[in-house]
Tab-separated table of C-alpha atoms in Angstrom:
chain	number	residue	atom	x	y	z
A	1	UNK	CA	175.187	94.532	99.413
A	2	UNK	CA	174.975	95.372	96.124
A	3	UNK	CA	172.517	97.900	96.938
A	4	UNK	CA	169.949	95.874	98.465
A	5	UNK	CA	168.950	95.830	101.896
A	6	UNK	CA	168.139	92.482	103.671
A	7	UNK	CA	166.170	93.580	107.067
A	8	UNK	CA	165.896	91.424	109.992
A	9	UNK	CA	162.626	90.331	110.448
A	10	UNK	CA	161.496	89.468	113.858
A	11	UNK	CA	158.255	88.351	114.938
A	12	UNK	CA	155.264	90.997	114.872
A	13	UNK	CA	155.640	92.799	118.674
A	14	UNK	CA	151.930	93.601	119.121
A	15	UNK	CA	152.381	95.996	121.697
A	16	UNK	CA	153.426	98.397	119.326
A	17	UNK	CA	150.727	98.543	117.969
A	18	UNK	CA	147.828	101.372	118.450
A	19	UNK	CA	144.756	101.240	117.692
A	20	UNK	CA	143.312	103.974	115.090
A	21	UNK	CA	139.712	103.373	116.991
A	22	UNK	CA	141.792	104.196	120.455
A	23	UNK	CA	143.599	107.485	118.960
A	24	UNK	CA	140.690	108.483	117.275
A	25	UNK	CA	138.685	108.208	120.598
A	26	UNK	CA	141.191	110.029	122.461
A	27	UNK	CA	139.845	113.398	121.310
A	28	UNK	CA	136.591	115.082	122.149
A	29	UNK	CA	134.259	116.806	119.908
A	30	UNK	CA	136.453	120.077	119.617
A	31	UNK	CA	139.200	117.863	119.016
A	32	UNK	CA	140.949	118.703	122.892
A	33	UNK	CA	143.050	115.438	124.389
A	34	UNK	CA	140.479	113.111	126.578
A	35	UNK	CA	143.811	111.479	128.059
A	36	UNK	CA	142.438	107.696	127.575
A	37	UNK	CA	145.339	107.094	125.769
A	38	UNK	CA	149.244	107.096	127.063
A	39	UNK	CA	151.180	109.549	125.122
A	40	UNK	CA	154.427	107.995	126.348
A	41	UNK	CA	153.780	104.933	124.109
A	42	UNK	CA	154.347	107.542	120.692
A	43	UNK	CA	156.432	110.665	122.381
A	44	UNK	CA	159.221	110.794	120.453
A	45	UNK	CA	158.613	108.024	118.658
A	46	UNK	CA	158.522	107.357	114.201
A	47	UNK	CA	154.495	106.310	113.915
A	48	UNK	CA	153.636	104.742	110.810
A	49	UNK	CA	149.905	104.759	109.696
A	50	UNK	CA	148.857	101.411	107.636
A	51	UNK	CA	146.289	98.933	107.884
A	52	UNK	CA	145.486	95.486	109.228
A	53	UNK	CA	142.184	94.294	107.441
A	54	UNK	CA	141.992	92.008	104.832
A	55	UNK	CA	140.064	93.307	102.615
A	56	UNK	CA	142.211	96.460	101.702
A	57	UNK	CA	144.496	94.008	100.189
A	58	UNK	CA	148.027	94.791	102.316
A	59	UNK	CA	148.770	91.870	103.714
A	60	UNK	CA	152.269	90.745	103.456
A	61	UNK	CA	154.654	87.399	103.756
A	62	UNK	CA	158.069	87.474	105.465
A	63	UNK	CA	160.340	84.864	106.466
A	64	UNK	CA	158.991	84.628	109.921
A	65	UNK	CA	155.216	84.827	109.785
A	66	UNK	CA	152.402	84.178	106.994
A	67	UNK	CA	150.394	87.119	106.704
A	68	UNK	CA	151.532	90.694	108.491
A	69	UNK	CA	150.242	93.871	107.828
A	70	UNK	CA	152.297	95.668	104.684
A	71	UNK	CA	153.126	98.490	107.175
A	72	UNK	CA	155.060	96.041	109.298
A	73	UNK	CA	157.264	95.574	106.944
A	74	UNK	CA	158.295	99.432	106.459
A	75	UNK	CA	158.423	99.391	110.281
A	76	UNK	CA	160.724	96.403	110.670
A	77	UNK	CA	162.892	98.045	107.762
A	78	UNK	CA	163.336	101.301	109.682
A	79	UNK	CA	163.910	99.653	113.009
A	80	UNK	CA	166.709	97.682	110.662
A	81	UNK	CA	168.175	101.124	109.727
A	82	UNK	CA	168.256	102.894	112.878
A	83	UNK	CA	169.747	99.663	114.752
A	84	UNK	CA	171.986	98.869	112.080
A	85	UNK	CA	170.859	95.697	112.385
A	86	UNK	CA	170.875	94.104	108.826
A	87	UNK	CA	170.815	90.391	107.692
A	88	UNK	CA	174.524	89.460	106.274
A	89	UNK	CA	175.669	87.096	103.787
A	90	UNK	CA	179.541	86.978	104.024
A	91	UNK	CA	181.355	86.112	100.896
A	92	UNK	CA	182.268	82.515	101.606
A	93	UNK	CA	178.682	81.190	102.080
A	94	UNK	CA	177.781	81.120	98.389
A	95	UNK	CA	181.038	78.644	97.889
A	96	UNK	CA	180.149	76.747	101.181
A	97	UNK	CA	176.573	76.335	99.910
A	98	UNK	CA	178.057	74.636	96.297
A	99	UNK	CA	180.495	72.839	98.258
A	100	UNK	CA	177.803	71.276	100.828
A	101	UNK	CA	175.547	70.642	97.919
A	102	UNK	CA	178.151	68.912	96.073
A	103	UNK	CA	179.587	66.848	99.416
A	104	UNK	CA	175.802	66.019	100.116
A	105	UNK	CA	175.146	64.851	96.537
A	106	UNK	CA	178.336	62.803	96.180
A	107	UNK	CA	177.325	61.017	99.230
A	108	UNK	CA	173.803	60.381	98.291
A	109	UNK	CA	175.235	59.176	95.104
A	110	UNK	CA	177.451	56.565	96.926
A	111	UNK	CA	174.709	55.346	99.674
A	112	UNK	CA	172.070	54.489	96.713
A	113	UNK	CA	173.777	51.823	95.129
A	114	UNK	CA	175.211	50.028	98.529
A	115	UNK	CA	172.371	50.447	101.195
A	116	UNK	CA	169.213	50.996	99.030
A	117	UNK	CA	166.720	53.516	98.796
A	118	UNK	CA	165.315	53.408	102.243
A	119	UNK	CA	168.492	54.511	103.938
A	120	UNK	CA	168.971	57.052	101.251
A	121	UNK	CA	166.320	58.549	102.043
A	122	UNK	CA	167.012	58.472	105.959
A	123	UNK	CA	170.156	60.378	104.895
A	124	UNK	CA	167.842	62.940	102.867
A	125	UNK	CA	165.436	63.576	105.297
A	126	UNK	CA	168.884	63.846	107.745
A	127	UNK	CA	170.368	66.328	105.320
A	128	UNK	CA	166.928	68.438	104.767
A	129	UNK	CA	165.952	68.388	108.461
A	130	UNK	CA	169.600	69.491	109.514
A	131	UNK	CA	169.866	72.157	106.633
A	132	UNK	CA	167.055	73.686	107.716
A	133	UNK	CA	167.932	73.762	111.177
A	134	UNK	CA	171.305	74.909	110.896
A	135	UNK	CA	169.943	77.547	108.186
A	136	UNK	CA	167.031	79.069	110.852
A	137	UNK	CA	169.875	78.943	113.612
A	138	UNK	CA	172.173	81.041	111.696
A	139	UNK	CA	169.611	83.572	110.638
A	140	UNK	CA	167.913	84.152	114.733
A	141	UNK	CA	170.890	84.273	116.168
A	142	UNK	CA	173.497	85.431	113.882
A	143	UNK	CA	171.743	87.063	111.387
A	144	UNK	CA	173.394	85.549	108.663
A	145	UNK	CA	171.578	84.101	105.463
A	146	UNK	CA	172.544	81.084	104.521
A	147	UNK	CA	170.025	78.903	101.644
A	148	UNK	CA	169.427	75.305	103.066
A	149	UNK	CA	168.010	74.882	99.478
A	150	UNK	CA	171.051	74.051	97.728
A	151	UNK	CA	171.985	70.608	99.337
A	152	UNK	CA	168.443	69.893	99.919
A	153	UNK	CA	167.511	69.970	96.695
A	154	UNK	CA	170.811	68.509	95.385
A	155	UNK	CA	170.021	65.567	97.356
A	156	UNK	CA	166.782	65.522	96.230
A	157	UNK	CA	167.425	65.390	92.509
A	158	UNK	CA	170.177	62.946	93.014
A	159	UNK	CA	167.802	60.748	94.914
A	160	UNK	CA	164.873	60.725	92.847
A	161	UNK	CA	167.251	59.854	89.656
A	162	UNK	CA	169.066	57.264	91.224
A	163	UNK	CA	166.018	55.535	92.840
A	164	UNK	CA	164.319	55.789	89.695
A	165	UNK	CA	167.094	54.548	87.393
A	166	UNK	CA	167.300	52.105	90.692
A	167	UNK	CA	163.398	50.977	89.913
A	168	UNK	CA	163.525	50.894	85.715
A	169	UNK	CA	166.737	48.567	86.126
A	170	UNK	CA	164.894	46.126	88.194
A	171	UNK	CA	161.607	46.358	86.369
A	172	UNK	CA	163.824	45.710	82.898
A	173	UNK	CA	165.440	42.934	84.938
A	174	UNK	CA	162.152	41.874	86.119
A	175	UNK	CA	160.333	41.911	82.697
A	176	UNK	CA	163.533	40.194	80.832
A	177	UNK	CA	163.122	37.165	83.412
A	178	UNK	CA	159.435	37.250	82.677
A	179	UNK	CA	159.948	37.034	78.934
A	180	UNK	CA	162.533	34.430	79.183
A	181	UNK	CA	161.366	32.125	81.695
A	182	UNK	CA	157.252	32.800	80.422
A	183	UNK	CA	158.249	30.089	77.391
A	184	UNK	CA	159.444	27.353	79.943
A	185	UNK	CA	157.714	27.692	83.146
A	186	UNK	CA	153.975	28.370	84.288
A	187	UNK	CA	153.309	31.953	84.900
A	188	UNK	CA	152.675	31.531	88.693
A	189	UNK	CA	156.252	30.087	88.131
A	190	UNK	CA	157.318	32.834	86.325
A	191	UNK	CA	156.277	35.045	89.337
A	192	UNK	CA	157.703	33.782	91.914
A	193	UNK	CA	160.870	33.682	89.728
A	194	UNK	CA	160.678	37.100	89.084
A	195	UNK	CA	159.955	38.242	92.885
A	196	UNK	CA	163.240	36.253	93.950
A	197	UNK	CA	165.875	35.964	91.141
A	198	UNK	CA	168.270	34.038	93.759
A	199	UNK	CA	166.287	31.087	92.269
A	200	UNK	CA	168.302	31.485	89.358
A	201	UNK	CA	171.700	30.271	89.674
A	202	UNK	CA	174.254	31.418	87.315
A	203	UNK	CA	176.297	28.835	85.395
A	204	UNK	CA	174.916	26.001	86.703
A	205	UNK	CA	174.185	24.017	90.187
A	206	UNK	CA	173.628	20.450	90.968
A	207	UNK	CA	170.053	19.608	92.227
A	208	UNK	CA	168.308	16.209	92.277
A	209	UNK	CA	165.669	16.239	89.244
A	210	UNK	CA	163.581	14.370	87.708
A	211	UNK	CA	163.788	14.273	83.390
A	212	UNK	CA	160.908	13.562	80.613
A	213	UNK	CA	161.695	13.089	77.321
A	214	UNK	CA	158.141	12.823	74.821
A	215	UNK	CA	158.281	12.196	71.103
A	216	UNK	CA	155.681	10.837	68.455
A	217	UNK	CA	155.544	7.751	67.378
A	218	UNK	CA	155.909	7.305	63.451
A	219	UNK	CA	156.044	10.612	63.085
A	220	UNK	CA	157.845	10.137	59.684
A	221	UNK	CA	154.450	8.939	58.194
A	222	UNK	CA	152.269	11.083	59.613
A	223	UNK	CA	154.618	14.569	57.987
A	224	UNK	CA	154.054	12.727	55.106
A	225	UNK	CA	150.021	13.351	55.137
A	226	UNK	CA	150.869	17.471	55.188
A	227	UNK	CA	152.726	20.194	53.667
A	228	UNK	CA	155.105	22.431	55.467
A	229	UNK	CA	152.353	24.709	56.531
A	230	UNK	CA	149.984	22.434	57.844
A	231	UNK	CA	152.728	20.101	59.482
A	232	UNK	CA	153.520	23.589	61.544
A	233	UNK	CA	150.016	23.441	62.433
A	234	UNK	CA	149.735	19.985	63.229
A	235	UNK	CA	152.959	20.319	65.873
A	236	UNK	CA	151.612	22.882	67.504
A	237	UNK	CA	147.572	21.421	68.267
A	238	UNK	CA	150.152	18.632	69.726
A	239	UNK	CA	152.290	20.521	71.525
A	240	UNK	CA	149.933	23.271	73.097
A	241	UNK	CA	148.099	20.511	75.487
A	242	UNK	CA	151.523	18.680	76.417
A	243	UNK	CA	153.037	21.535	77.570
A	244	UNK	CA	150.547	23.261	79.633
A	245	UNK	CA	149.830	19.435	81.133
A	246	UNK	CA	153.865	19.808	81.921
A	247	UNK	CA	153.292	23.716	83.209
A	248	UNK	CA	150.340	22.575	85.676
A	249	UNK	CA	152.373	20.195	87.514
A	250	UNK	CA	155.225	22.511	88.220
A	251	UNK	CA	157.313	21.189	85.454
A	252	UNK	CA	160.035	23.310	83.230
A	253	UNK	CA	160.228	23.312	79.091
A	254	UNK	CA	163.469	22.919	78.496
A	255	UNK	CA	163.405	22.634	74.485
A	256	UNK	CA	161.604	21.136	71.672
A	257	UNK	CA	163.202	19.395	69.605
A	258	UNK	CA	160.617	19.053	66.450
A	259	UNK	CA	157.692	16.643	67.864
A	260	UNK	CA	159.723	15.622	70.825
A	261	UNK	CA	159.905	17.573	74.297
A	262	UNK	CA	162.448	17.798	76.723
A	263	UNK	CA	161.139	18.618	79.882
A	264	UNK	CA	162.186	18.796	83.913
A	265	UNK	CA	161.162	19.079	87.557
A	266	UNK	CA	162.797	20.661	90.417
A	267	UNK	CA	164.404	23.548	88.868
A	268	UNK	CA	164.069	26.640	89.183
A	269	UNK	CA	161.559	26.158	91.751
A	270	UNK	CA	162.220	23.598	94.478
A	271	UNK	CA	159.496	20.900	93.785
A	272	UNK	CA	160.134	17.879	96.876
A	273	UNK	CA	157.175	15.571	94.951
A	274	UNK	CA	159.408	16.163	91.656
A	275	UNK	CA	159.606	12.526	90.431
A	276	UNK	CA	155.786	12.270	91.189
A	277	UNK	CA	154.634	15.127	89.004
A	278	UNK	CA	156.882	14.093	86.483
A	279	UNK	CA	154.500	10.598	86.079
A	280	UNK	CA	151.277	12.439	86.972
A	281	UNK	CA	152.443	14.718	83.827
A	282	UNK	CA	153.325	11.639	81.692
A	283	UNK	CA	150.025	9.929	82.223
A	284	UNK	CA	147.704	12.963	81.594
A	285	UNK	CA	149.979	13.371	78.250
A	286	UNK	CA	149.175	10.191	77.056
A	287	UNK	CA	145.299	10.687	78.314
A	288	UNK	CA	145.166	13.885	76.082
A	289	UNK	CA	146.055	11.788	72.765
A	290	UNK	CA	142.563	10.556	72.560
A	291	UNK	CA	140.262	13.669	72.818
A	292	UNK	CA	143.518	15.466	70.413
A	293	UNK	CA	143.165	12.272	67.705
A	294	UNK	CA	139.420	12.286	67.767
A	295	UNK	CA	139.646	15.990	67.043
A	296	UNK	CA	142.122	15.645	64.018
A	297	UNK	CA	140.142	12.543	62.409
A	298	UNK	CA	137.327	15.124	62.445
A	299	UNK	CA	139.120	17.948	60.727
A	300	UNK	CA	140.675	15.371	58.262
A	301	UNK	CA	137.558	13.237	57.401
A	302	UNK	CA	136.106	17.377	56.738
A	303	UNK	CA	139.378	18.118	54.742
A	304	UNK	CA	139.156	14.700	52.724
A	305	UNK	CA	142.570	13.877	54.038
A	306	UNK	CA	144.148	10.570	55.858
A	307	UNK	CA	144.457	10.456	59.254
A	308	UNK	CA	146.751	8.605	61.244
A	309	UNK	CA	146.728	9.051	65.240
A	310	UNK	CA	149.173	10.341	67.043
A	311	UNK	CA	150.995	8.265	69.563
A	312	UNK	CA	153.759	9.538	72.272
A	313	UNK	CA	156.486	7.610	73.870
A	314	UNK	CA	158.118	9.002	77.060
A	315	UNK	CA	161.117	8.076	78.932
A	316	UNK	CA	161.588	9.202	82.744
A	317	UNK	CA	164.675	9.194	84.962
A	318	UNK	CA	165.792	10.876	88.691
A	319	UNK	CA	169.068	12.265	89.534
A	320	UNK	CA	171.432	14.465	90.255
A	321	UNK	CA	171.500	17.186	86.957
A	322	UNK	CA	173.771	20.238	86.422
A	323	UNK	CA	171.150	22.953	85.794
A	324	UNK	CA	171.299	26.416	84.991
A	325	UNK	CA	171.882	29.327	82.574
A	326	UNK	CA	174.323	27.863	79.636
A	327	UNK	CA	175.469	29.059	76.799
A	328	UNK	CA	177.385	32.475	75.776
A	329	UNK	CA	177.632	35.671	75.719
A	330	UNK	CA	175.373	36.172	72.719
A	331	UNK	CA	172.944	33.431	73.505
A	332	UNK	CA	172.150	31.242	76.609
A	333	UNK	CA	169.476	29.522	77.622
A	334	UNK	CA	167.763	27.730	81.267
A	335	UNK	CA	168.884	24.440	80.719
A	336	UNK	CA	169.768	20.606	82.279
A	337	UNK	CA	173.112	18.330	81.562
A	338	UNK	CA	174.377	14.980	83.206
A	339	UNK	CA	173.948	11.392	82.648
A	340	UNK	CA	170.659	11.550	84.696
A	341	UNK	CA	169.457	13.523	81.307
A	342	UNK	CA	170.968	11.439	79.060
A	343	UNK	CA	169.107	8.266	80.217
A	344	UNK	CA	166.162	10.062	80.398
A	345	UNK	CA	166.436	10.313	76.812
A	346	UNK	CA	167.305	6.843	76.096
A	347	UNK	CA	164.386	5.433	78.222
A	348	UNK	CA	162.121	7.669	76.113
A	349	UNK	CA	163.724	5.537	73.018
A	350	UNK	CA	162.830	2.168	75.001
A	351	UNK	CA	159.131	2.507	75.282
A	352	UNK	CA	158.895	1.586	71.435
A	353	UNK	CA	160.835	-1.559	71.996
A	354	UNK	CA	159.108	-2.656	74.904
A	355	UNK	CA	155.910	-1.670	73.736
A	356	UNK	CA	154.692	0.695	76.293
A	357	UNK	CA	153.674	4.337	76.405
A	358	UNK	CA	156.142	5.318	79.740
A	359	UNK	CA	159.455	3.780	80.834
A	360	UNK	CA	160.863	4.991	84.259
A	361	UNK	CA	164.072	4.566	85.793
A	362	UNK	CA	165.101	3.261	88.708
A	363	UNK	CA	165.323	6.277	91.091
A	364	UNK	CA	162.064	7.340	89.656
A	365	UNK	CA	160.626	4.399	90.507
A	366	UNK	CA	161.969	4.692	94.055
A	367	UNK	CA	159.852	7.379	94.614
A	368	UNK	CA	156.588	6.487	93.126
A	369	UNK	CA	156.142	3.066	94.044
A	370	UNK	CA	152.431	3.827	94.791
A	371	UNK	CA	151.820	4.294	90.910
A	372	UNK	CA	150.680	1.010	88.844
A	373	UNK	CA	154.210	0.092	87.819
A	374	UNK	CA	155.499	-2.887	86.143
A	375	UNK	CA	158.975	-4.141	86.008
A	376	UNK	CA	160.269	-4.350	82.179
A	377	UNK	CA	163.710	-5.230	82.396
A	378	UNK	CA	167.390	-5.285	83.247
A	379	UNK	CA	169.289	-3.186	80.309
A	380	UNK	CA	172.642	-1.771	79.526
A	381	UNK	CA	171.189	0.931	77.406
A	382	UNK	CA	173.620	2.352	74.573
A	383	UNK	CA	176.242	4.520	75.830
A	384	UNK	CA	176.229	3.067	79.242
A	385	UNK	CA	178.265	-0.107	81.029
A	386	UNK	CA	175.810	-1.054	83.412
A	387	UNK	CA	172.873	-2.787	83.454
A	388	UNK	CA	169.821	-0.491	84.391
A	389	UNK	CA	166.539	-2.032	85.608
A	390	UNK	CA	163.457	-0.155	84.105
A	391	UNK	CA	159.493	-0.046	84.580
A	392	UNK	CA	156.777	0.531	82.669
A	393	UNK	CA	154.233	3.576	84.534
A	394	UNK	CA	150.965	1.874	83.519
A	395	UNK	CA	148.877	4.078	86.173
A	396	UNK	CA	148.244	6.287	89.380
A	397	UNK	CA	147.391	4.851	92.686
A	398	UNK	CA	143.928	4.368	91.754
A	399	UNK	CA	145.009	1.931	89.254
A	400	UNK	CA	147.494	0.474	91.023
A	401	UNK	CA	145.037	-1.062	93.998
A	402	UNK	CA	142.698	-2.535	90.951
A	403	UNK	CA	143.017	-6.540	91.271
A	404	UNK	CA	142.860	-6.310	87.681
A	405	UNK	CA	146.132	-4.491	87.146
A	406	UNK	CA	147.711	-6.557	90.394
A	407	UNK	CA	147.049	-9.699	88.411
A	408	UNK	CA	149.139	-8.219	85.635
A	409	UNK	CA	151.724	-7.355	87.485
A	410	UNK	CA	152.310	-10.730	89.467
A	411	UNK	CA	152.089	-12.286	85.952
A	412	UNK	CA	154.563	-9.967	84.402
A	413	UNK	CA	157.088	-10.484	87.748
A	414	UNK	CA	156.751	-14.115	87.647
A	415	UNK	CA	157.616	-13.977	83.675
A	416	UNK	CA	160.933	-12.362	84.490
A	417	UNK	CA	161.803	-13.994	87.312
A	418	UNK	CA	161.950	-17.535	85.279
A	419	UNK	CA	163.504	-16.146	82.304
A	420	UNK	CA	166.397	-15.023	84.577
A	421	UNK	CA	166.123	-18.095	85.904
A	422	UNK	CA	166.955	-19.409	82.716
A	423	UNK	CA	163.563	-21.599	83.131
A	424	UNK	CA	162.577	-21.163	79.217
A	425	UNK	CA	159.457	-23.344	79.432
A	426	UNK	CA	158.006	-21.698	82.089
A	427	UNK	CA	158.586	-17.887	81.306
A	428	UNK	CA	157.197	-18.934	77.966
A	429	UNK	CA	154.354	-19.848	79.784
A	430	UNK	CA	153.954	-17.263	81.694
A	431	UNK	CA	154.126	-14.925	78.586
A	432	UNK	CA	151.014	-16.256	77.732
A	433	UNK	CA	149.166	-15.804	81.276
A	434	UNK	CA	150.761	-11.971	80.954
A	435	UNK	CA	148.751	-11.664	77.514
A	436	UNK	CA	145.589	-13.674	79.537
A	437	UNK	CA	146.010	-10.970	82.527
A	438	UNK	CA	146.069	-8.125	80.086
A	439	UNK	CA	142.933	-9.059	78.427
A	440	UNK	CA	140.798	-9.440	81.221
A	441	UNK	CA	141.754	-6.073	82.964
A	442	UNK	CA	140.772	-4.422	79.481
A	443	UNK	CA	137.366	-6.326	79.885
A	444	UNK	CA	136.867	-5.467	83.560
A	445	UNK	CA	134.984	-2.552	84.685
A	446	UNK	CA	138.322	-0.793	85.388
A	447	UNK	CA	138.998	-0.745	81.510
A	448	UNK	CA	137.794	2.607	81.177
A	449	UNK	CA	139.754	3.877	83.978
A	450	UNK	CA	142.905	2.251	82.668
A	451	UNK	CA	142.353	3.784	79.448
A	452	UNK	CA	142.313	7.140	81.003
A	453	UNK	CA	144.989	7.071	83.530
A	454	UNK	CA	147.312	4.727	82.701
A	455	UNK	CA	149.542	4.176	79.524
A	456	UNK	CA	146.969	2.086	77.912
A	457	UNK	CA	144.121	2.866	75.095
A	458	UNK	CA	142.120	-0.511	74.509
A	459	UNK	CA	144.250	-2.721	76.483
A	460	UNK	CA	147.338	-2.774	78.194
A	461	UNK	CA	149.730	-3.076	75.198
A	462	UNK	CA	151.763	-5.717	76.662
A	463	UNK	CA	151.734	-7.992	73.441
A	464	UNK	CA	154.799	-6.381	72.273
A	465	UNK	CA	156.474	-7.145	75.915
A	466	UNK	CA	155.539	-10.832	75.675
A	467	UNK	CA	156.499	-11.477	71.992
A	468	UNK	CA	159.998	-9.468	73.012
A	469	UNK	CA	160.867	-12.031	76.028
A	470	UNK	CA	159.624	-15.129	73.932
A	471	UNK	CA	161.537	-13.878	70.774
A	472	UNK	CA	164.924	-13.886	73.366
A	473	UNK	CA	163.950	-17.111	75.176
A	474	UNK	CA	163.802	-18.912	71.343
A	475	UNK	CA	167.905	-17.187	70.784
A	476	UNK	CA	169.012	-18.546	74.087
A	477	UNK	CA	167.477	-21.807	73.903
A	478	UNK	CA	169.494	-21.987	70.501
A	479	UNK	CA	172.325	-20.327	71.837
A	480	UNK	CA	172.160	-20.242	75.675
A	481	UNK	CA	173.810	-17.370	77.725
A	482	UNK	CA	177.669	-17.489	79.528
A	483	UNK	CA	177.628	-19.245	82.619
A	484	UNK	CA	177.644	-15.703	84.813
A	485	UNK	CA	174.627	-14.451	82.626
A	486	UNK	CA	173.211	-11.892	85.014
A	487	UNK	CA	169.758	-11.362	83.024
A	488	UNK	CA	171.032	-8.104	81.750
A	489	UNK	CA	170.070	-7.587	78.426
A	490	UNK	CA	172.506	-5.063	76.155
A	491	UNK	CA	170.376	-2.603	73.865
A	492	UNK	CA	171.921	-1.886	70.645
A	493	UNK	CA	169.599	0.710	69.712
A	494	UNK	CA	168.826	4.448	70.923
């Protein structure tokens, strides 16, 4: 074909070889044949002289064997001419090879996205082995040349390309997820989300969650002590330790609003003890103010400027909320919405009104009753139409077991009970008892523990609460509540 000869190479038949040593030793010194070689093996045959020693550099490679003497190539070529047994390659083979390459390539393109790289690899191996076997069968049995490399190469290139594209796309998605959530989650939680993207529900899903709002008290007065750059530095010094506490307790940062932090628990990662983690975070955030203020005070002293302590108020509420990626096609944020969120924000505002650092809602209270908690009021927060039982989170389980705290808790409960019974004089007397119990708690050996683990610095800070109830008592003494009064206080401020 086209002036070329395609010899059909078969396995080397060593019986056709005659050693040069045998030929030379078959004749004596006078050149007379000694009869040590069977002349019939060479009589009437074409004999080719060659070498088989590796050092003589006449070793060749053919499709059937890796190493054969070069003379064997000539011998098999002559044999092909004499027997007219050449390899053939019909005209249709070129088209068939291209069709096979195209078909297998298209199948691979469909397989990779649908069944993944693993099953696509199985298909590639099947095509490779099948094509090789078919090519070898046609070569040995039909003396036909069919190149299996076309289909195998096409499938290999497409498999490698699509697998790499899939890997690159997955890595890009992982990187995008990691970059997006590193601002909201701890590194460990980010990696869990990256490994299992199903944890993120696009469009939002309803979950039982705990919400936290944290705001700095009197920040306007503090901000007047700094220029814009200095205020930015101060905000960063404040938000960094508070954020670290939240992330360490499996929380998610929703957003920063100036000096305010909004965070939540139980999304995107499941957190069965989300209320507990939220409350522990709140307690640690309050406790973190003491060392931070000490450092800021020293910095102010070194710079010769005035210092005002940073104080935070927090509100926590638990309940159903919608969480997920929200926004537009141009910008999306992982955030949370719902009445539970709004109530948590209102509770944070009430922490100032009641003079306590941390106010929690009833659902949160039900999940952390082992903590040091006192009842504050039954209040109708702004924007709500029904009363809401609110509580002050004062400390953890250790504080809750201390007799000093128990005395304070009982005194507050008695004061509120007599207040709701409209026993104004008794309630007023109990307010004094609350103050005395709080003072006693601050003076006991548990005082330093309360200063760190409870929402208090030098004392329980219940003066504001007592003053608030005494003010209401005076108002009701002058203007008694209606007969159907249920003790609910209607808040007029957020």
